[in-house]
PDB file of C-alpha atoms in Angstrom:
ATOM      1  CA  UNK A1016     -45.005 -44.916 -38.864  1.00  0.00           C
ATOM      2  CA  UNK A1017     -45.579 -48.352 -37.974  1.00  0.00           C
ATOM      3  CA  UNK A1018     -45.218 -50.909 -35.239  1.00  0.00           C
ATOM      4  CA  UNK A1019     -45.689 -54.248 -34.337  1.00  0.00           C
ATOM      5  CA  UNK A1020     -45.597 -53.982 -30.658  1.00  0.00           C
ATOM      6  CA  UNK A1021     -44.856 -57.368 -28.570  1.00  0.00           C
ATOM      7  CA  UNK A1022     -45.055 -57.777 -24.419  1.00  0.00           C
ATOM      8  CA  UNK A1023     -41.881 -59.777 -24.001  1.00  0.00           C
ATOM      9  CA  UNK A1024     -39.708 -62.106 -20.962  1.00  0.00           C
ATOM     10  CA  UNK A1025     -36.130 -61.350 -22.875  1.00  0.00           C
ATOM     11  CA  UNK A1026     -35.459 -60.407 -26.606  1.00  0.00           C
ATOM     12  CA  UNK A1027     -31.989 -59.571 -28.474  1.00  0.00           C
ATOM     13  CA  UNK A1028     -31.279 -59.423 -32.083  1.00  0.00           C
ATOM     14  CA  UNK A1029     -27.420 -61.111 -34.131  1.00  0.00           C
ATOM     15  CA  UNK A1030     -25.933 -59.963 -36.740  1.00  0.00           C
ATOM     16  CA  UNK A1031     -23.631 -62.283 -38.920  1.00  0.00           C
ATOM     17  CA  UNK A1032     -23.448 -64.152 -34.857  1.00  0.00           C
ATOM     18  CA  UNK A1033     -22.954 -61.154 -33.166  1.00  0.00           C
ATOM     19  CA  UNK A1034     -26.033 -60.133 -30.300  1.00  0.00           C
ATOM     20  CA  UNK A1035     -26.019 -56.021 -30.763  1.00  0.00           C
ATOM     21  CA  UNK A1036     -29.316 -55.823 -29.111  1.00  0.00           C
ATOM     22  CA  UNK A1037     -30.377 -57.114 -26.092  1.00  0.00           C
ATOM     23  CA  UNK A1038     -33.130 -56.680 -23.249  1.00  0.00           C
ATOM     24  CA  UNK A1039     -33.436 -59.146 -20.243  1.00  0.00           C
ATOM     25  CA  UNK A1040     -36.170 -59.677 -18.469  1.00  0.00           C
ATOM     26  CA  UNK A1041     -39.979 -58.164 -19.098  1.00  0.00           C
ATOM     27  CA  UNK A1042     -40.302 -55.276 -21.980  1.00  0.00           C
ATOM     28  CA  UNK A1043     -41.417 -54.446 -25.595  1.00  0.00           C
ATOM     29  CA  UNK A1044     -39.751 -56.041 -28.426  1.00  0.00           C
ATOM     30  CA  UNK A1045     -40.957 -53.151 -31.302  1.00  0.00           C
ATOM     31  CA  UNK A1046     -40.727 -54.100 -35.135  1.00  0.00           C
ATOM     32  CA  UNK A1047     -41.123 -50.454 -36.703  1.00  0.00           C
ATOM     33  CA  UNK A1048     -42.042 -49.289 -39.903  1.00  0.00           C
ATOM     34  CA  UNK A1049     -41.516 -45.890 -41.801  1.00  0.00           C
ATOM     35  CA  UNK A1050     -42.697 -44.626 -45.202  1.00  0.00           C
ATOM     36  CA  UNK A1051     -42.341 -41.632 -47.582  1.00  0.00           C
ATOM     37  CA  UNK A1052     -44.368 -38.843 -45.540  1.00  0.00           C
ATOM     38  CA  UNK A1053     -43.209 -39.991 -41.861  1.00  0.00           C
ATOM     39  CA  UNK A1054     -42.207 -37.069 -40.065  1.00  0.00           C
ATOM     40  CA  UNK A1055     -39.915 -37.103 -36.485  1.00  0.00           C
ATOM     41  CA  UNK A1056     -43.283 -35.330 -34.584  1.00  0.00           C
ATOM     42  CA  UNK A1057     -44.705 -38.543 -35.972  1.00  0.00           C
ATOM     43  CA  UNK A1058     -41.453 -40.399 -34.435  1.00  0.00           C
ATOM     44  CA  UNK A1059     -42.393 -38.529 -31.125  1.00  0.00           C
ATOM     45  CA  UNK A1060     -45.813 -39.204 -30.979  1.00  0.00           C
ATOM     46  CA  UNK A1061     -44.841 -42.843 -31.137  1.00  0.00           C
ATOM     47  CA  UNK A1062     -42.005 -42.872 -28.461  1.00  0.00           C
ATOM     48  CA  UNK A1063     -44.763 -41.326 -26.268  1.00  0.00           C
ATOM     49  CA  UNK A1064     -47.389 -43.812 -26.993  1.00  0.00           C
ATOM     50  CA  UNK A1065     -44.745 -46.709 -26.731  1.00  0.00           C
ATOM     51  CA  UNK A1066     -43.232 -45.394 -23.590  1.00  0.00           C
ATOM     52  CA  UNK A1067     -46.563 -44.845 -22.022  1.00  0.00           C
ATOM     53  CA  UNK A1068     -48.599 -47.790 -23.281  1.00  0.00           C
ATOM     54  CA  UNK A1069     -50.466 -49.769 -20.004  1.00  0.00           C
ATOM     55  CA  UNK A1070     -49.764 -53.626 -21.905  1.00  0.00           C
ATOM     56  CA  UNK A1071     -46.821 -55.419 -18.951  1.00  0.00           C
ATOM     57  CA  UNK A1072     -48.045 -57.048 -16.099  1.00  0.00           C
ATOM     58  CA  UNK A1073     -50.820 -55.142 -14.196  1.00  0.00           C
ATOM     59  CA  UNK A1074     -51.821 -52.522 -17.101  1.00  0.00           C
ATOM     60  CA  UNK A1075     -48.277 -51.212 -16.419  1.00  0.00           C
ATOM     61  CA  UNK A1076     -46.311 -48.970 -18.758  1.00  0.00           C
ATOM     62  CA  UNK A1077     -42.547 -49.266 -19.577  1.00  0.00           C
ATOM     63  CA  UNK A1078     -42.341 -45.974 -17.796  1.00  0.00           C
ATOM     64  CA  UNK A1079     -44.322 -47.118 -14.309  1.00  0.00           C
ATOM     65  CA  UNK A1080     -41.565 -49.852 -14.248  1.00  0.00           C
ATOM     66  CA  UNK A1081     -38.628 -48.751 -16.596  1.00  0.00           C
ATOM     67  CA  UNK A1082     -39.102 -51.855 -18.728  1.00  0.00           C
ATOM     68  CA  UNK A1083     -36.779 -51.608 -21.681  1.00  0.00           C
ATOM     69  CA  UNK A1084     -37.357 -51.641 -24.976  1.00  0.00           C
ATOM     70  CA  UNK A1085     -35.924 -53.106 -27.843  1.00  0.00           C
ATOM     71  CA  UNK A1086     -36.015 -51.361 -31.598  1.00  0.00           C
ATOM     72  CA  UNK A1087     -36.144 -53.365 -34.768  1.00  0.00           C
ATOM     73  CA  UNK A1088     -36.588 -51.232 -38.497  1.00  0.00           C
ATOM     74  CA  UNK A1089     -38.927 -53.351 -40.436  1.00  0.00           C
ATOM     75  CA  UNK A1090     -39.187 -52.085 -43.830  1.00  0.00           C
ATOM     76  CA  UNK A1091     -41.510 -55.068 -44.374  1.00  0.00           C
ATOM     77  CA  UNK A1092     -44.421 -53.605 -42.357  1.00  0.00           C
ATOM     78  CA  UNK A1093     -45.282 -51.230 -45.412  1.00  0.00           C
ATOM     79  CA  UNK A1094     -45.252 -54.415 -47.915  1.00  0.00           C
ATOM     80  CA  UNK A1095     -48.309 -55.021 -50.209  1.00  0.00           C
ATOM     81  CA  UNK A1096     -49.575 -59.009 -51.015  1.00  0.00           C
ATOM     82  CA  UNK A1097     -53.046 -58.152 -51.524  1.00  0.00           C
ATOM     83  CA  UNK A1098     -51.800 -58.502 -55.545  1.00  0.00           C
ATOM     84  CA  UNK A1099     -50.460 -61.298 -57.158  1.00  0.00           C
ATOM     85  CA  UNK A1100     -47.827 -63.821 -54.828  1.00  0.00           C
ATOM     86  CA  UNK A1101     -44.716 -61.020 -54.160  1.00  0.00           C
ATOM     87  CA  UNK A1102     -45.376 -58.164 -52.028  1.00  0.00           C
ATOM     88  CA  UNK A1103     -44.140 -55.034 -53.229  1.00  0.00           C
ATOM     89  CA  UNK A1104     -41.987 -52.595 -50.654  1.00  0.00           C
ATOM     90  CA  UNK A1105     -43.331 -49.021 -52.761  1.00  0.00           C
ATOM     91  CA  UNK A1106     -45.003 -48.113 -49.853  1.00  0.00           C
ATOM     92  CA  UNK A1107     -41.751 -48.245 -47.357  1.00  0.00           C
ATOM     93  CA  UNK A1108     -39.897 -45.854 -46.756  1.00  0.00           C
ATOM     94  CA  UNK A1109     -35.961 -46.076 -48.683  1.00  0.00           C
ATOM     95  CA  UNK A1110     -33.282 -45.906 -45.985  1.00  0.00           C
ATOM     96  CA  UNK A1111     -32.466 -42.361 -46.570  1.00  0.00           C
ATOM     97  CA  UNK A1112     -35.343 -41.525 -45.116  1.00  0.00           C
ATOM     98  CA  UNK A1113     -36.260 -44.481 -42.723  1.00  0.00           C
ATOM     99  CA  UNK A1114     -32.972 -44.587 -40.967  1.00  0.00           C
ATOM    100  CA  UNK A1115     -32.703 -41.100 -39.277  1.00  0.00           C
ATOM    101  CA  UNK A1116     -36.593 -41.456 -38.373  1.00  0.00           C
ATOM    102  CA  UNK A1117     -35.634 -44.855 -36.681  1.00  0.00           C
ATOM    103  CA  UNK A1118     -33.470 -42.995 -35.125  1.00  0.00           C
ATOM    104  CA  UNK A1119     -35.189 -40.263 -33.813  1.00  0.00           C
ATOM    105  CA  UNK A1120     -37.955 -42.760 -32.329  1.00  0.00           C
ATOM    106  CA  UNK A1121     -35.022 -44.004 -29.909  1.00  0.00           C
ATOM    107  CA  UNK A1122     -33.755 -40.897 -29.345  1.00  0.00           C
ATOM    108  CA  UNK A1123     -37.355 -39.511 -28.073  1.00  0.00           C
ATOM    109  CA  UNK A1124     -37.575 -43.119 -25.925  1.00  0.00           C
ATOM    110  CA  UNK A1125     -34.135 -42.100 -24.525  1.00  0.00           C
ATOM    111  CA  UNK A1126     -35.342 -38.352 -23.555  1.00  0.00           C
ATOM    112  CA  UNK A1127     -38.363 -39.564 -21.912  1.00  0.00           C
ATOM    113  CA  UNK A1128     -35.677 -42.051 -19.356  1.00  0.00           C
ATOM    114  CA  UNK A1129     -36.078 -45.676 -21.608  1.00  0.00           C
ATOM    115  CA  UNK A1130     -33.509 -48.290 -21.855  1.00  0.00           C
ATOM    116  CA  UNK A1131     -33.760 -48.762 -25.607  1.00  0.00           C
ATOM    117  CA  UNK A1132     -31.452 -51.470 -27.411  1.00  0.00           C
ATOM    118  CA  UNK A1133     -31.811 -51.867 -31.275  1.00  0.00           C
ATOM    119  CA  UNK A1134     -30.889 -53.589 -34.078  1.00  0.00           C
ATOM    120  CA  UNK A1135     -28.713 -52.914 -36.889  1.00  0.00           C
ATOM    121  CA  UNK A1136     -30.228 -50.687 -39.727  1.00  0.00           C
ATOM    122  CA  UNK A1137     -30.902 -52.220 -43.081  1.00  0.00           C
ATOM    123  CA  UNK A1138     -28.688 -55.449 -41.567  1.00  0.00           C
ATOM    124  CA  UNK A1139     -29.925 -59.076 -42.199  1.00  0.00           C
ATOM    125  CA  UNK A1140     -30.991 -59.715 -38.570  1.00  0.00           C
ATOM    126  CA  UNK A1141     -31.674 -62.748 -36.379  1.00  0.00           C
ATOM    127  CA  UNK A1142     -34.391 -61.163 -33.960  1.00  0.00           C
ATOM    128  CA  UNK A1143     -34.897 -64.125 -31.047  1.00  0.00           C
ATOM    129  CA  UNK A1144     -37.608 -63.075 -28.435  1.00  0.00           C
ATOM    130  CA  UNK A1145     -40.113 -64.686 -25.927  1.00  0.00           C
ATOM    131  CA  UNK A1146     -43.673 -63.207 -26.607  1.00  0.00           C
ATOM    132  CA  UNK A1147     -45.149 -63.132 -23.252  1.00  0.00           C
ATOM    133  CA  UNK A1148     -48.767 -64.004 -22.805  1.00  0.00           C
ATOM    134  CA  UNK A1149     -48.653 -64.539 -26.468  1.00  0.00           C
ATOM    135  CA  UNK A1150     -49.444 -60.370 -26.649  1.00  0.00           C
ATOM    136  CA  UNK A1151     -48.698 -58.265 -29.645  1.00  0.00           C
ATOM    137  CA  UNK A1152     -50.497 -54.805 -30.671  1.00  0.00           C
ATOM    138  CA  UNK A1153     -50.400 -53.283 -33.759  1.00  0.00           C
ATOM    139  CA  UNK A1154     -49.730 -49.345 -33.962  1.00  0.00           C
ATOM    140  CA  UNK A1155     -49.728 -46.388 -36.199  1.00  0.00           C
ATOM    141  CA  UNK A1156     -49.202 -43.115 -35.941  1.00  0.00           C
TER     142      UNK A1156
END
């Protein structure tokens, strides 16, 4: 799996005008990305490195201060421009399988005590956020 990671003051996603997403205040916006082999350990392992990673103010976690976080599936993380001028999407995951692993990341954030808010799966989504310092990390797991 995949994820674009961003330190954020506020963040909340619309779909067709409707927010169904929404942190206030300091927290990760996370863009996440699954393909074929993605397991849920692998969904796991990432809850616990999001959950745990020292990026908010003062090399804080979102567990030290129970920032929330706020899940976005990004199918477009596994695209592939490095050939000719369309990316291709083989390497992403089909919804079948990216869905319930999307999914299962929250539900490990939730188990370890996060405030997660998402998006809407395989929606066409607004996602509106203020990147705080600018900071964004890239992960993988």
């Amino acid at each position: 799996m995949r994820a674009v990671v961003q330190r954020v003051d506020g963040a909340s996603v619309t779909v067709d005008g409707e927010t169904v997403g929404e942190i206030v205040g300091q927290g990760l916006c996370v863009l996440v990305g699954a393909t074929h082999e993605d397991t849920d350990e692998q969904a796991a392992r990432l809850a616990n490195k999001l959950w745990t990673l020292r990026v908010l103010d003062g090399e804080k976690s979102c567990s030290d201060v129970g920032a929330p976080l706020l899940i976005v599936s990004q199918f477009t993380l596994y695209g592939d421009a490095r050939k000719g001028r369309r990316p291709t999407w083989n390497a992403a995951a089909p919804g079948e399988v990216a869905e319930p692993l999307v999914q299962g990341l929250c539900a490990h954030l939730r188990a370890l005590g996060a405030h997660v808010e998402t998006g809407r799966f395989g929606a066409k989504m607004r996602v509106n956020l203020t990147n705080d310092g600018p900071f964004t990390v890239w992960l993988e797991v």
